[in-house]
RNA sequence: CGGGGCGUAGCUCAGCCUGGUAGAGCGCCAGCUUUGGGAGCUGGAUGCCGCGUGUUCAAAUCACGCCGCCCCGACCA
């Protein structure tokens, strides 16, 4: 992409409305724009990141054996009356009426909807286990939306739903998601700490929330250092060990009673980005989602649900990856892998070199942003630092005559003066 | 939902107390100069001063009502 033809409305000053760092940086980097309280437009740069995050979530869900579907944002109230949640959910649910005065709602979650899909198509235990997920916009009418996309009213969520014949099966499904979540966050360069949690309005009696570590996180967490080097590559992850590792929120952590030896105890701050629940037959019973077991008897299915706040993750990623000059994207989610700054677009030697590198990287399948604007060096550097692409290439008259460019890593500022071949090679490595 | 605050140019904000022709910086447009860390000079465009009602000869400014947004607390992917 050529920046002169892109849509990247960066702001020089912090907007007054933004308090936390990720919100300020997302607004300044032209990623999002607020439309209403807790409701945002995703501009090209933000949308690019959101899609990368979404894709990683999707790939890890697929890898876990879950199957993607897409349920609508708008649901009929009937299903919620059937499950008993229509009245239970409260004012967080946006209730609407269609032209025929039928009660509808903008889905805050999809247990009812997916249970309805299940019961209409699955009758036998032989079709189990089953895990259906989708990635769809949700709406929860929060009393106080804040912190940009971290706590919006409209947000993109991945929600998966598992169906099993019995508790043992449900337990395996739960553990399977547990590992998938750790893999998902690690792929984004984040350390996630799973913590036992209250199950809240979703219901059920087994629940973990996943907090990713960031110095600006909203809650203090204490955890066993072993979380930082769990082997997630193995096909069979040791669940017993994993679930026995210590992790506790501030209010539950008792330094005197803590089972972790001091040298292995870590303290950090966390942001909740995922939550998994086992809730058994809470929905399958009232909604009569049953299957025939091996003995021919009809039993309600055992269910669980598993959420990841995809849009929240974009904010959380920035909270965990920024410095004084701007965002520092992890490679896996960066909107572009490389940013090329052509300092002198009116200097043929510079422009030739910039265009050459741009073309070669694109042909190699690399997302690259070329700053070909008629701006001064300072403005271009400031923009590049702000949007935080992993690799920055600077092309100026000093090196261009000798065919040399400067390649800099955003994360640590490591800089090298290289020829084109060497630069391409290093970026592709 | 309790408490606090803010709505004035695209952005950041001054002006309001004490009513009298709507301002600054940045940004934007044109020209000239400049060109390795958010340039300089000259000229220019840009506003239902959140909305409504009232008071007044006169309202961005005072009063009342409404709407929107932000922050702190209690709750959540």
Short mmCIF file of N, CA, C and O (backbone and C1' of nucleotides) in Angstrom, two decimals, chain A residues 12 16-17 28 34 36-37 143-144 146 151-152 155 272-273 275 309 343-344 376-378 381 396 406, chain B residues 1-2 11-13 25-28 34-39 68-77:
data_model
loop_
_atom_site.label_atom_id
_atom_site.label_comp_id
_atom_site.label_asym_id
_atom_site.label_seq_id
_atom_site.Cartn_x
_atom_site.Cartn_y
_atom_site.Cartn_z
N UNK A 12 -2.08 14.27 15.64
CA UNK A 12 -0.85 14.69 16.27
C UNK A 12 -1.03 14.80 17.77
O UNK A 12 -0.11 14.54 18.54
N UNK A 16 -9.21 14.41 23.53
CA UNK A 16 -9.57 14.63 24.92
C UNK A 16 -10.36 13.48 25.52
O UNK A 16 -10.32 13.24 26.71
N UNK A 17 -11.07 12.75 24.67
CA UNK A 17 -11.98 11.72 25.19
C UNK A 17 -11.26 10.47 25.69
O UNK A 17 -11.84 9.67 26.39
N UNK A 28 -5.16 7.99 17.74
CA UNK A 28 -4.09 8.75 17.09
C UNK A 28 -3.57 8.05 15.84
O UNK A 28 -3.20 8.70 14.86
N UNK A 34 -14.86 6.96 17.07
CA UNK A 34 -16.07 6.71 17.84
C UNK A 34 -17.30 7.23 17.12
O UNK A 34 -17.29 8.32 16.55
N UNK A 36 -20.56 6.51 18.75
CA UNK A 36 -21.46 6.75 19.88
C UNK A 36 -20.77 6.10 21.08
O UNK A 36 -19.77 5.41 20.91
N UNK A 37 -21.28 6.30 22.28
CA UNK A 37 -20.64 5.72 23.45
C UNK A 37 -20.50 4.21 23.28
O UNK A 37 -21.48 3.51 23.11
N UNK A 143 -23.61 -0.16 31.29
CA UNK A 143 -23.95 1.10 31.94
C UNK A 143 -22.90 2.16 31.63
O UNK A 143 -23.22 3.31 31.36
N UNK A 144 -21.68 1.73 31.72
CA UNK A 144 -20.61 2.70 31.49
C UNK A 144 -19.56 2.14 30.54
O UNK A 144 -18.55 1.60 30.98
N UNK A 146 -16.36 2.25 28.27
CA UNK A 146 -15.18 3.11 28.42
C UNK A 146 -13.96 2.42 27.85
O UNK A 146 -14.03 1.28 27.40
N UNK A 151 -13.83 -1.85 26.37
CA UNK A 151 -15.13 -2.09 26.98
C UNK A 151 -16.18 -1.35 26.19
O UNK A 151 -16.73 -0.36 26.65
N UNK A 152 -16.40 -1.80 24.99
CA UNK A 152 -17.41 -1.18 24.14
C UNK A 152 -18.76 -1.80 24.40
O UNK A 152 -18.88 -2.78 25.13
N UNK A 155 -19.16 -5.13 20.26
CA UNK A 155 -17.81 -5.70 20.22
C UNK A 155 -17.83 -7.00 19.44
O UNK A 155 -18.86 -7.67 19.32
N UNK A 272 -8.71 -9.13 31.09
CA UNK A 272 -9.46 -10.32 30.74
C UNK A 272 -9.81 -10.30 29.25
O UNK A 272 -10.43 -9.36 28.76
N UNK A 273 -9.39 -11.34 28.54
CA UNK A 273 -9.68 -11.39 27.10
C UNK A 273 -10.42 -12.67 26.71
O UNK A 273 -10.81 -12.83 25.56
N UNK A 275 -12.97 -16.18 28.36
CA UNK A 275 -13.68 -16.76 29.50
C UNK A 275 -14.32 -18.05 29.02
O UNK A 275 -14.97 -18.07 27.97
N UNK A 309 -12.83 -12.13 23.49
CA UNK A 309 -13.16 -10.78 23.04
C UNK A 309 -12.17 -10.35 21.96
O UNK A 309 -11.09 -9.87 22.26
N UNK A 343 12.51 9.22 2.11
CA UNK A 343 12.69 10.57 2.63
C UNK A 343 12.58 11.63 1.53
O UNK A 343 12.19 12.76 1.79
N UNK A 344 12.99 11.27 0.34
CA UNK A 344 12.99 12.27 -0.74
C UNK A 344 12.32 11.69 -1.98
O UNK A 344 12.97 11.11 -2.83
N UNK A 376 7.88 16.06 5.44
CA UNK A 376 9.25 16.16 5.91
C UNK A 376 9.61 14.90 6.70
O UNK A 376 8.75 14.16 7.16
N UNK A 377 10.89 14.71 6.84
CA UNK A 377 11.38 13.49 7.49
C UNK A 377 10.75 13.28 8.86
O UNK A 377 10.30 12.19 9.19
N UNK A 378 10.70 14.34 9.65
CA UNK A 378 10.19 14.21 11.01
C UNK A 378 8.77 13.68 11.05
O UNK A 378 8.43 12.81 11.85
N UNK A 381 8.76 9.91 10.09
CA UNK A 381 9.26 9.05 11.17
C UNK A 381 8.23 8.97 12.29
O UNK A 381 7.97 7.89 12.83
N UNK A 396 17.12 7.37 2.10
CA UNK A 396 17.42 8.79 1.98
C UNK A 396 18.59 9.00 1.04
O UNK A 396 19.25 8.03 0.64
N UNK A 406 18.42 1.78 5.25
CA UNK A 406 18.52 1.49 6.67
C UNK A 406 17.33 0.66 7.09
O UNK A 406 16.20 1.01 6.80
P C B 1 -31.24 4.45 35.07
"O5'" C B 1 -30.13 4.25 36.22
"C5'" C B 1 -30.45 3.47 37.32
"C4'" C B 1 -29.40 3.57 38.39
"C3'" C B 1 -28.74 4.92 38.65
"O3'" C B 1 -29.58 5.82 39.35
"C1'" C B 1 -27.12 3.20 38.80
P G B 2 -29.04 7.34 39.70
"O5'" G B 2 -28.00 7.11 40.88
"C5'" G B 2 -28.19 7.72 42.16
"C4'" G B 2 -26.89 7.75 42.93
"C3'" G B 2 -25.99 8.95 42.67
"O3'" G B 2 -26.38 10.10 43.40
"C1'" G B 2 -24.70 6.99 42.55
P C B 11 -13.03 17.69 15.46
"O5'" C B 11 -11.49 17.66 15.87
"C5'" C B 11 -10.80 16.42 15.94
"C4'" C B 11 -9.40 16.66 16.47
"C3'" C B 11 -9.33 17.38 17.80
"O3'" C B 11 -9.48 16.49 18.89
"C1'" C B 11 -7.87 18.44 16.29
P U B 12 -10.03 17.05 20.28
"O5'" U B 12 -8.84 17.97 20.82
"C5'" U B 12 -7.65 17.39 21.31
"C4'" U B 12 -6.73 18.48 21.82
"C3'" U B 12 -7.36 19.43 22.83
"O3'" U B 12 -7.35 18.90 24.14
"C1'" U B 12 -6.22 20.69 21.17
P C B 13 -8.50 19.32 25.14
"O5'" C B 13 -8.69 20.88 24.86
"C5'" C B 13 -8.65 21.81 25.91
"C4'" C B 13 -8.18 23.16 25.42
"C3'" C B 13 -9.05 24.34 25.82
"O3'" C B 13 -8.85 24.70 27.19
"C1'" C B 13 -8.32 24.63 23.60
P G B 25 -2.22 31.72 15.57
"O5'" G B 25 -1.77 30.30 16.12
"C5'" G B 25 -0.68 30.19 17.04
"C4'" G B 25 -0.55 28.76 17.50
"C3'" G B 25 -0.51 27.73 16.38
"O3'" G B 25 0.79 27.58 15.83
"C1'" G B 25 -2.09 27.04 17.99
P C B 26 0.96 27.22 14.27
"O5'" C B 26 0.40 25.73 14.17
"C5'" C B 26 1.13 24.64 14.73
"C4'" C B 26 0.29 23.39 14.76
"C3'" C B 26 -0.22 22.88 13.41
"O3'" C B 26 0.77 22.16 12.69
"C1'" C B 26 -1.98 22.86 14.96
P G B 27 0.79 22.27 11.09
"O5'" G B 27 -0.60 21.63 10.66
"C5'" G B 27 -0.80 20.23 10.77
"C4'" G B 27 -2.23 19.88 10.43
"C3'" G B 27 -2.67 20.25 9.02
"O3'" G B 27 -2.29 19.26 8.08
"C1'" G B 27 -4.30 20.99 10.56
P C B 28 -1.95 19.69 6.57
"O5'" C B 28 -3.34 20.26 6.04
"C5'" C B 28 -4.45 19.40 5.85
"C4'" C B 28 -5.60 20.17 5.24
"C3'" C B 28 -5.24 20.98 4.00
"O3'" C B 28 -5.25 20.18 2.83
"C1'" C B 28 -6.47 22.33 5.48
P U B 34 15.44 26.66 -1.67
"O5'" U B 34 15.08 25.91 -0.31
"C5'" U B 34 15.73 26.26 0.91
"C4'" U B 34 15.12 25.51 2.06
"C3'" U B 34 15.38 24.00 2.06
"O3'" U B 34 16.66 23.69 2.58
"C1'" U B 34 13.11 24.42 2.56
P U B 35 17.50 22.53 1.87
"O5'" U B 35 16.84 21.21 2.46
"C5'" U B 35 16.64 21.05 3.86
"C4'" U B 35 15.76 19.84 4.10
"C3'" U B 35 16.35 18.55 3.56
"O3'" U B 35 16.13 17.50 4.48
"C1'" U B 35 14.20 18.89 2.64
P G B 36 17.35 16.94 5.38
"O5'" G B 36 16.46 16.55 6.63
"C5'" G B 36 15.56 15.47 6.65
"C4'" G B 36 15.93 14.56 7.80
"C3'" G B 36 17.18 14.99 8.54
"O3'" G B 36 17.07 14.66 9.91
"C1'" G B 36 17.48 12.84 7.66
P G B 37 16.39 15.66 10.94
"O5'" G B 37 14.91 15.09 10.81
"C5'" G B 37 13.76 15.94 10.85
"C4'" G B 37 12.88 15.53 12.01
"C3'" G B 37 13.41 15.97 13.37
"O3'" G B 37 12.29 16.26 14.19
"C1'" G B 37 13.21 13.63 13.34
P G B 38 11.61 17.74 13.95
"O5'" G B 38 10.43 17.36 12.94
"C5'" G B 38 9.39 16.51 13.37
"C4'" G B 38 8.12 16.91 12.67
"C3'" G B 38 7.60 18.28 13.06
"O3'" G B 38 6.90 18.76 11.92
"C1'" G B 38 6.03 16.63 13.64
P A B 39 7.69 19.74 10.90
"O5'" A B 39 8.12 21.00 11.76
"C5'" A B 39 7.74 22.29 11.34
"C4'" A B 39 8.94 23.05 10.82
"C3'" A B 39 8.58 24.45 10.36
"O3'" A B 39 8.57 25.34 11.46
"C1'" A B 39 9.93 23.36 8.72
P G B 68 -28.95 11.02 24.85
"O5'" G B 68 -27.51 11.50 24.38
"C5'" G B 68 -27.19 11.56 22.99
"C4'" G B 68 -25.87 12.25 22.80
"C3'" G B 68 -24.70 11.65 23.55
"O3'" G B 68 -24.18 10.52 22.88
"C1'" G B 68 -24.68 13.99 23.83
P C B 69 -23.55 9.32 23.75
"O5'" C B 69 -22.15 9.92 24.25
"C5'" C B 69 -21.12 10.21 23.33
"C4'" C B 69 -20.04 11.04 23.97
"C3'" C B 69 -19.36 10.44 25.18
"O3'" C B 69 -18.41 9.45 24.84
"C1'" C B 69 -19.84 12.70 25.61
P C B 70 -18.01 8.34 25.91
"O5'" C B 70 -17.07 9.12 26.91
"C5'" C B 70 -15.82 9.62 26.47
"C4'" C B 70 -15.17 10.44 27.56
"C3'" C B 70 -14.95 9.72 28.88
"O3'" C B 70 -13.79 8.92 28.85
"C1'" C B 70 -15.91 11.82 29.31
P C B 71 -13.72 7.63 29.80
"O5'" C B 71 -13.47 8.27 31.24
"C5'" C B 71 -12.26 8.94 31.54
"C4'" C B 71 -12.33 9.57 32.91
"C3'" C B 71 -12.67 8.62 34.05
"O3'" C B 71 -11.54 7.88 34.49
"C1'" C B 71 -13.99 10.54 34.25
P C B 72 -11.77 6.38 34.99
"O5'" C B 72 -12.18 6.56 36.52
"C5'" C B 72 -11.49 7.43 37.40
"C4'" C B 72 -12.21 7.51 38.72
"C3'" C B 72 -12.88 6.24 39.19
"O3'" C B 72 -11.97 5.31 39.78
"C1'" C B 72 -14.38 8.02 39.45
P G B 73 -12.31 3.75 39.77
"O5'" G B 73 -13.64 3.69 40.65
"C5'" G B 73 -13.56 3.59 42.07
"C4'" G B 73 -14.94 3.56 42.67
"C3'" G B 73 -15.74 2.27 42.47
"O3'" G B 73 -15.39 1.27 43.41
"C1'" G B 73 -17.11 4.14 41.99
P A B 74 -15.42 -0.28 42.99
"O5'" A B 74 -16.99 -0.55 42.94
"C5'" A B 74 -17.63 -1.29 43.99
"C4'" A B 74 -19.09 -1.50 43.63
"C3'" A B 74 -19.35 -2.58 42.59
"O3'" A B 74 -19.44 -3.87 43.18
"C1'" A B 74 -20.48 -0.61 41.95
P C B 75 -18.98 -5.18 42.33
"O5'" C B 75 -20.07 -5.21 41.16
"C5'" C B 75 -20.48 -6.44 40.61
"C4'" C B 75 -21.14 -6.22 39.26
"C3'" C B 75 -20.48 -6.94 38.08
"O3'" C B 75 -20.94 -8.27 37.93
"C1'" C B 75 -20.88 -4.66 37.51
P C B 76 -19.99 -9.38 37.21
"O5'" C B 76 -20.40 -9.20 35.68
"C5'" C B 76 -19.90 -10.10 34.70
"C4'" C B 76 -19.80 -9.43 33.35
"C3'" C B 76 -18.55 -9.77 32.54
"O3'" C B 76 -18.71 -10.93 31.73
"C1'" C B 76 -18.83 -7.42 32.64
P A B 77 -17.36 -11.83 31.40
"O5'" A B 77 -17.23 -11.76 29.81
"C5'" A B 77 -16.84 -12.94 29.10
"C4'" A B 77 -15.93 -12.57 27.96
"C3'" A B 77 -14.71 -11.73 28.32
"O3'" A B 77 -13.64 -12.53 28.77
"C1'" A B 77 -15.80 -10.80 26.44
#
